[in-house]
């Protein structure tokens, strides 16, 4: 073997082992997915738009944490979950919650909702069709406060006002194999309605406190499929605020009013929508005014703007009528002193 052949063999043997052939994938699949949820509250009646009475406060609609639920689109059973809490803001000022989720490629259903609601409770999370938002019933002591004249035999279920629950849903979303970070962007909207209610009042100065109860409303929402429950119906109770409405003609513009949250009116169902107003006057007497809301809920104001404007005037009488105007009852009186003389034996 000549010297040149030996030199070529030596060079070939010295080549690094990386030059040998082997099979390798085109990329390494990642299982990390980013979630970005924009909370859209631009058109929430009586919260961010259609404010009837700017003199009273409105509910807060903000969140600091969201829960990401991932379901099998075929069985609707829960596969995994995560929490996201990185908060930023979109160009229009909307809140954006973001975070990460470890998930392989495939098709999934996503249900994402805010996780910081002290009053709105969530149950049955293991299935997309059954996951339910609801509020607890009020205690008997609170129930008496809102319905003091109702007998114990009357079956009236009063539930707490729900906090706003903002929900994002993505159905049958396919995540392909990837070697770079995949970002899922979605939008969350509330499943709770906010209404404004008011009634014109004469004798407002005689009212020391006031409440209202509205019956015939939806008690909960299966928010995985955005379905309000209808049976049994529930009532919501809330305190009333003294205010004024300059739209009334004449000098008296006093109203009792409130902004309240509910899972909503039950559509196309006769649900006995009734409001009961309660006032404790300055002498501690209970006064009540009850009326149907079936017609009110059919008005354009109620449908388009969620304004429940009672077209009546509630007269609250003076609890201390002028004695010269009659009224009966014990009328205390102090006479002049009369002098008497006598002996007292000790």
XYZ file of C-alpha atoms in Angstrom:
346
model
C 0.000 0.000 0.000
C 1.503 3.268 -1.057
C 1.769 6.322 1.120
C -1.127 8.239 -0.504
C -3.641 5.406 0.099
C -2.591 5.116 3.751
C -3.077 8.862 4.142
C -6.671 8.730 2.766
C -7.604 5.836 5.056
C -6.229 7.695 8.053
C -8.301 10.766 7.204
C -11.516 8.723 6.834
C -10.991 7.015 10.173
C -10.468 10.377 11.842
C -13.874 11.817 10.747
C -16.189 12.448 13.738
C -19.012 9.965 14.469
C -21.644 12.736 13.867
C -21.188 12.117 10.185
C -22.829 8.666 10.525
C -26.455 8.395 9.249
C -29.465 7.970 11.625
C -33.238 8.739 11.628
C -34.533 11.755 13.608
C -37.877 13.628 13.704
C -38.238 16.910 11.877
C -39.038 18.603 15.230
C -39.648 17.772 18.894
C -43.324 18.171 19.802
C -44.095 20.627 22.613
C -46.911 20.096 25.139
C -46.976 23.656 26.449
C -49.857 25.850 25.234
C -50.450 29.506 26.095
C -53.987 30.705 26.900
C -55.008 34.346 26.396
C -58.545 35.381 27.426
C -59.912 38.864 26.790
C -62.785 39.785 29.123
C -65.396 41.620 27.042
C -67.646 43.802 29.212
C -68.316 46.529 26.663
C -72.048 45.843 26.370
C -73.208 44.821 29.847
C -76.447 46.707 30.493
C -76.478 48.805 33.689
C -72.768 48.116 34.271
C -70.844 49.533 31.312
C -73.702 50.748 29.108
C -77.347 51.893 29.331
C -76.933 53.397 32.802
C -80.374 54.737 33.762
C -79.486 56.316 37.091
C -75.917 57.553 37.416
C -76.524 58.558 41.042
C -76.302 54.993 42.360
C -73.390 52.502 42.243
C -73.150 49.648 39.715
C -71.711 46.127 40.177
C -67.994 45.589 39.772
C -66.982 43.434 36.818
C -63.309 42.630 37.184
C -61.293 39.467 37.685
C -57.797 38.451 38.772
C -57.916 34.714 38.088
C -59.543 32.356 35.592
C -59.965 28.609 35.585
C -59.286 26.750 32.322
C -61.283 23.510 31.955
C -60.370 21.133 29.107
C -62.956 18.543 28.015
C -63.094 15.619 25.596
C -65.369 16.827 22.746
C -66.813 13.314 22.302
C -67.618 12.376 25.901
C -67.650 15.933 27.344
C -65.690 14.590 30.322
C -62.998 16.658 32.022
C -59.439 15.880 30.909
C -57.342 18.493 32.700
C -57.487 22.007 34.123
C -55.278 24.961 34.913
C -55.443 28.432 36.460
C -54.264 31.612 34.758
C -53.646 34.919 36.515
C -51.231 37.021 34.451
C -53.213 40.217 33.982
C -52.773 42.836 31.287
C -55.003 45.159 29.284
C -56.022 45.296 25.622
C -55.927 48.515 23.594
C -59.584 49.249 24.401
C -58.939 48.826 28.135
C -60.398 45.328 28.437
C -58.784 43.000 30.965
C -56.726 40.141 29.539
C -55.883 37.044 31.619
C -53.159 34.730 30.362
C -51.135 31.707 31.397
C -49.970 28.254 30.306
C -51.389 24.765 30.029
C -49.559 21.468 29.435
C -51.561 19.541 26.865
C -50.731 17.203 23.977
C -51.933 17.710 20.424
C -55.524 16.743 19.570
C -59.092 18.131 19.627
C -60.515 19.632 22.796
C -63.403 21.654 24.215
C -62.426 24.588 26.446
C -64.586 26.233 29.125
C -62.871 29.128 30.903
C -64.395 31.237 33.680
C -63.356 33.700 36.388
C -62.510 31.960 39.638
C -62.858 34.859 42.098
C -66.624 35.016 42.683
C -67.469 34.868 46.401
C -71.237 34.494 45.850
C -71.513 32.583 42.574
C -70.700 28.933 43.198
C -69.673 26.284 40.629
C -70.402 22.557 40.814
C -70.462 19.432 38.597
C -67.200 20.463 36.887
C -66.358 16.951 35.669
C -68.678 17.212 32.671
C -68.985 20.055 30.178
C -72.776 19.727 29.842
C -73.397 19.658 33.585
C -71.016 22.301 34.973
C -73.349 24.622 36.884
C -73.178 28.155 38.307
C -75.589 28.915 41.153
C -75.955 30.821 44.418
C -76.929 29.559 47.851
C -80.306 30.098 49.463
C -80.477 32.835 52.076
C -80.888 31.866 55.709
C -84.286 31.942 57.432
C -83.289 35.085 59.331
C -82.404 36.885 56.100
C -85.544 35.568 54.421
C -87.697 37.117 57.137
C -85.874 40.418 56.581
C -86.879 40.453 52.913
C -90.325 38.821 53.229
C -91.419 39.708 56.774
C -95.140 39.221 56.167
C -94.965 35.878 54.371
C -96.124 32.853 56.334
C -93.728 29.996 57.026
C -95.908 27.700 54.921
C -95.290 29.677 51.731
C -92.566 27.998 49.664
C -90.542 30.966 48.439
C -86.917 30.177 47.602
C -84.746 33.279 47.859
C -81.199 33.032 46.575
C -78.277 35.405 46.894
C -77.538 37.740 44.000
C -74.927 36.142 41.724
C -71.591 37.789 41.007
C -70.888 38.257 37.332
C -69.426 35.080 35.829
C -67.509 35.700 32.600
C -67.187 32.592 30.448
C -65.235 31.702 27.295
C -66.035 28.568 25.273
C -64.149 26.915 22.431
C -65.655 23.762 20.891
C -63.681 21.033 19.121
C -60.521 23.133 18.939
C -57.686 21.216 17.245
C -54.124 21.651 18.467
C -51.661 20.271 15.906
C -48.201 18.836 16.752
C -45.862 21.771 17.259
C -42.301 22.626 18.242
C -43.039 26.274 19.012
C -45.415 27.751 21.552
C -49.083 27.605 20.484
C -51.252 30.513 21.682
C -55.017 30.063 22.090
C -56.873 33.389 22.078
C -60.515 33.585 23.117
C -63.082 35.999 24.556
C -65.128 35.771 27.757
C -68.561 37.315 28.291
C -70.841 37.359 31.314
C -73.668 34.847 31.762
C -75.326 37.034 34.430
C -77.812 39.841 33.737
C -77.870 43.178 35.570
C -81.209 45.002 35.845
C -82.266 48.422 37.103
C -85.624 48.704 38.894
C -87.433 51.723 40.340
C -90.801 52.861 41.632
C -92.008 56.432 42.116
C -92.671 57.234 45.786
C -94.592 59.884 47.708
C -93.725 60.261 51.389
C -90.111 59.167 51.005
C -89.237 60.997 54.230
C -91.243 58.398 56.164
C -89.195 55.434 54.909
C -86.256 54.385 57.098
C -85.249 51.275 55.131
C -86.518 49.465 52.026
C -86.005 46.113 50.306
C -87.412 44.256 47.305
C -87.907 40.648 46.249
C -88.479 39.515 42.650
C -89.738 35.975 42.137
C -89.951 33.809 39.028
C -86.305 34.074 37.920
C -83.756 31.496 36.790
C -81.812 30.010 39.730
C -78.651 28.896 37.863
C -76.836 28.416 34.535
C -75.236 25.338 32.962
C -72.604 27.582 31.490
C -70.681 24.896 29.620
C -73.569 24.929 27.157
C -74.961 28.352 28.225
C -78.324 27.019 29.354
C -80.342 28.734 32.082
C -82.251 26.399 34.378
C -85.983 26.962 34.766
C -87.297 24.536 37.363
C -87.708 25.325 40.138
C -87.749 29.091 39.777
C -86.131 31.299 42.384
C -86.423 34.761 43.850
C -83.673 37.327 44.283
C -83.701 39.867 47.110
C -81.858 43.154 47.438
C -81.862 46.459 49.311
C -83.412 49.552 47.741
C -81.770 52.963 47.530
C -83.407 56.354 47.893
C -82.785 58.455 44.809
C -84.433 60.823 42.344
C -85.462 60.636 38.710
C -85.565 64.013 36.974
C -87.700 62.514 34.200
C -90.802 62.813 36.384
C -92.879 65.923 35.884
C -93.710 68.025 38.937
C -91.847 68.706 42.139
C -91.754 65.150 43.497
C -89.022 63.146 41.779
C -88.349 60.668 44.602
C -87.832 56.996 43.727
C -86.857 53.784 45.444
C -84.490 51.947 43.121
C -81.707 49.382 42.812
C -79.320 47.707 40.410
C -79.329 43.930 40.917
C -77.839 40.791 39.355
C -79.709 37.670 38.308
C -79.197 34.571 36.192
C -82.026 36.022 34.153
C -85.647 36.013 33.210
C -86.898 32.653 32.052
C -87.762 33.010 28.376
C -91.081 31.724 27.012
C -92.103 30.336 30.376
C -94.882 31.589 32.651
C -92.846 32.132 35.785
C -95.069 34.399 37.921
C -92.789 37.430 37.847
C -93.746 39.438 40.915
C -91.947 42.187 42.809
C -92.638 42.823 46.485
C -91.448 46.166 47.866
C -90.999 46.384 51.645
C -90.584 49.588 53.645
C -90.040 50.022 57.369
C -91.307 53.481 58.219
C -89.855 55.849 60.808
C -92.087 54.337 63.510
C -91.055 50.747 62.750
C -94.207 49.795 60.841
C -93.976 47.417 57.863
C -95.482 48.603 54.595
C -95.633 46.491 51.435
C -96.421 47.025 47.783
C -96.682 44.060 45.415
C -97.173 44.091 41.651
C -96.708 41.830 38.616
C -93.710 42.359 36.339
C -94.989 40.290 33.402
C -95.992 43.397 31.434
C -92.918 45.372 32.490
C -90.555 42.663 31.230
C -92.200 42.903 27.803
C -91.454 46.609 27.371
C -88.689 47.854 25.088
C -86.864 49.317 28.097
C -86.724 45.902 29.755
C -85.821 43.928 26.622
C -83.233 46.282 25.157
C -81.793 48.004 28.238
C -82.811 45.860 31.246
C -84.728 48.741 32.860
C -87.714 47.722 35.000
C -89.604 50.984 35.409
C -92.771 50.553 37.495
C -95.490 52.832 36.127
C -97.080 53.414 39.539
C -96.675 55.743 42.498
C -96.398 54.233 45.957
C -97.736 56.531 48.668
C -96.069 56.043 52.058
C -98.326 57.642 54.703
C -97.193 59.730 57.635
C -96.920 57.305 60.565
C -97.712 60.185 62.970
C -100.986 61.719 61.732
C -102.046 65.150 62.991
C -104.448 64.622 65.982
C -106.694 67.404 64.687
C -107.277 65.294 61.597
C -108.560 62.338 63.628
C -106.957 58.999 63.813
C -107.991 57.683 67.247
C -105.712 55.795 69.574
C -104.146 56.978 72.821
C -103.218 60.662 72.736
C -100.969 61.565 75.739
C -101.597 64.992 77.362
C -100.051 67.042 80.205
C -102.436 69.202 82.370
C -101.598 72.154 84.620
C -100.349 71.441 88.155
C -103.015 71.411 90.919
C -101.945 72.294 94.482
C -103.059 69.870 97.229
C -102.441 70.157 100.992
C -102.399 67.379 103.594
C -100.396 65.560 106.282
C -97.983 62.701 105.704
C -97.505 60.432 108.791
C -93.956 58.947 109.087
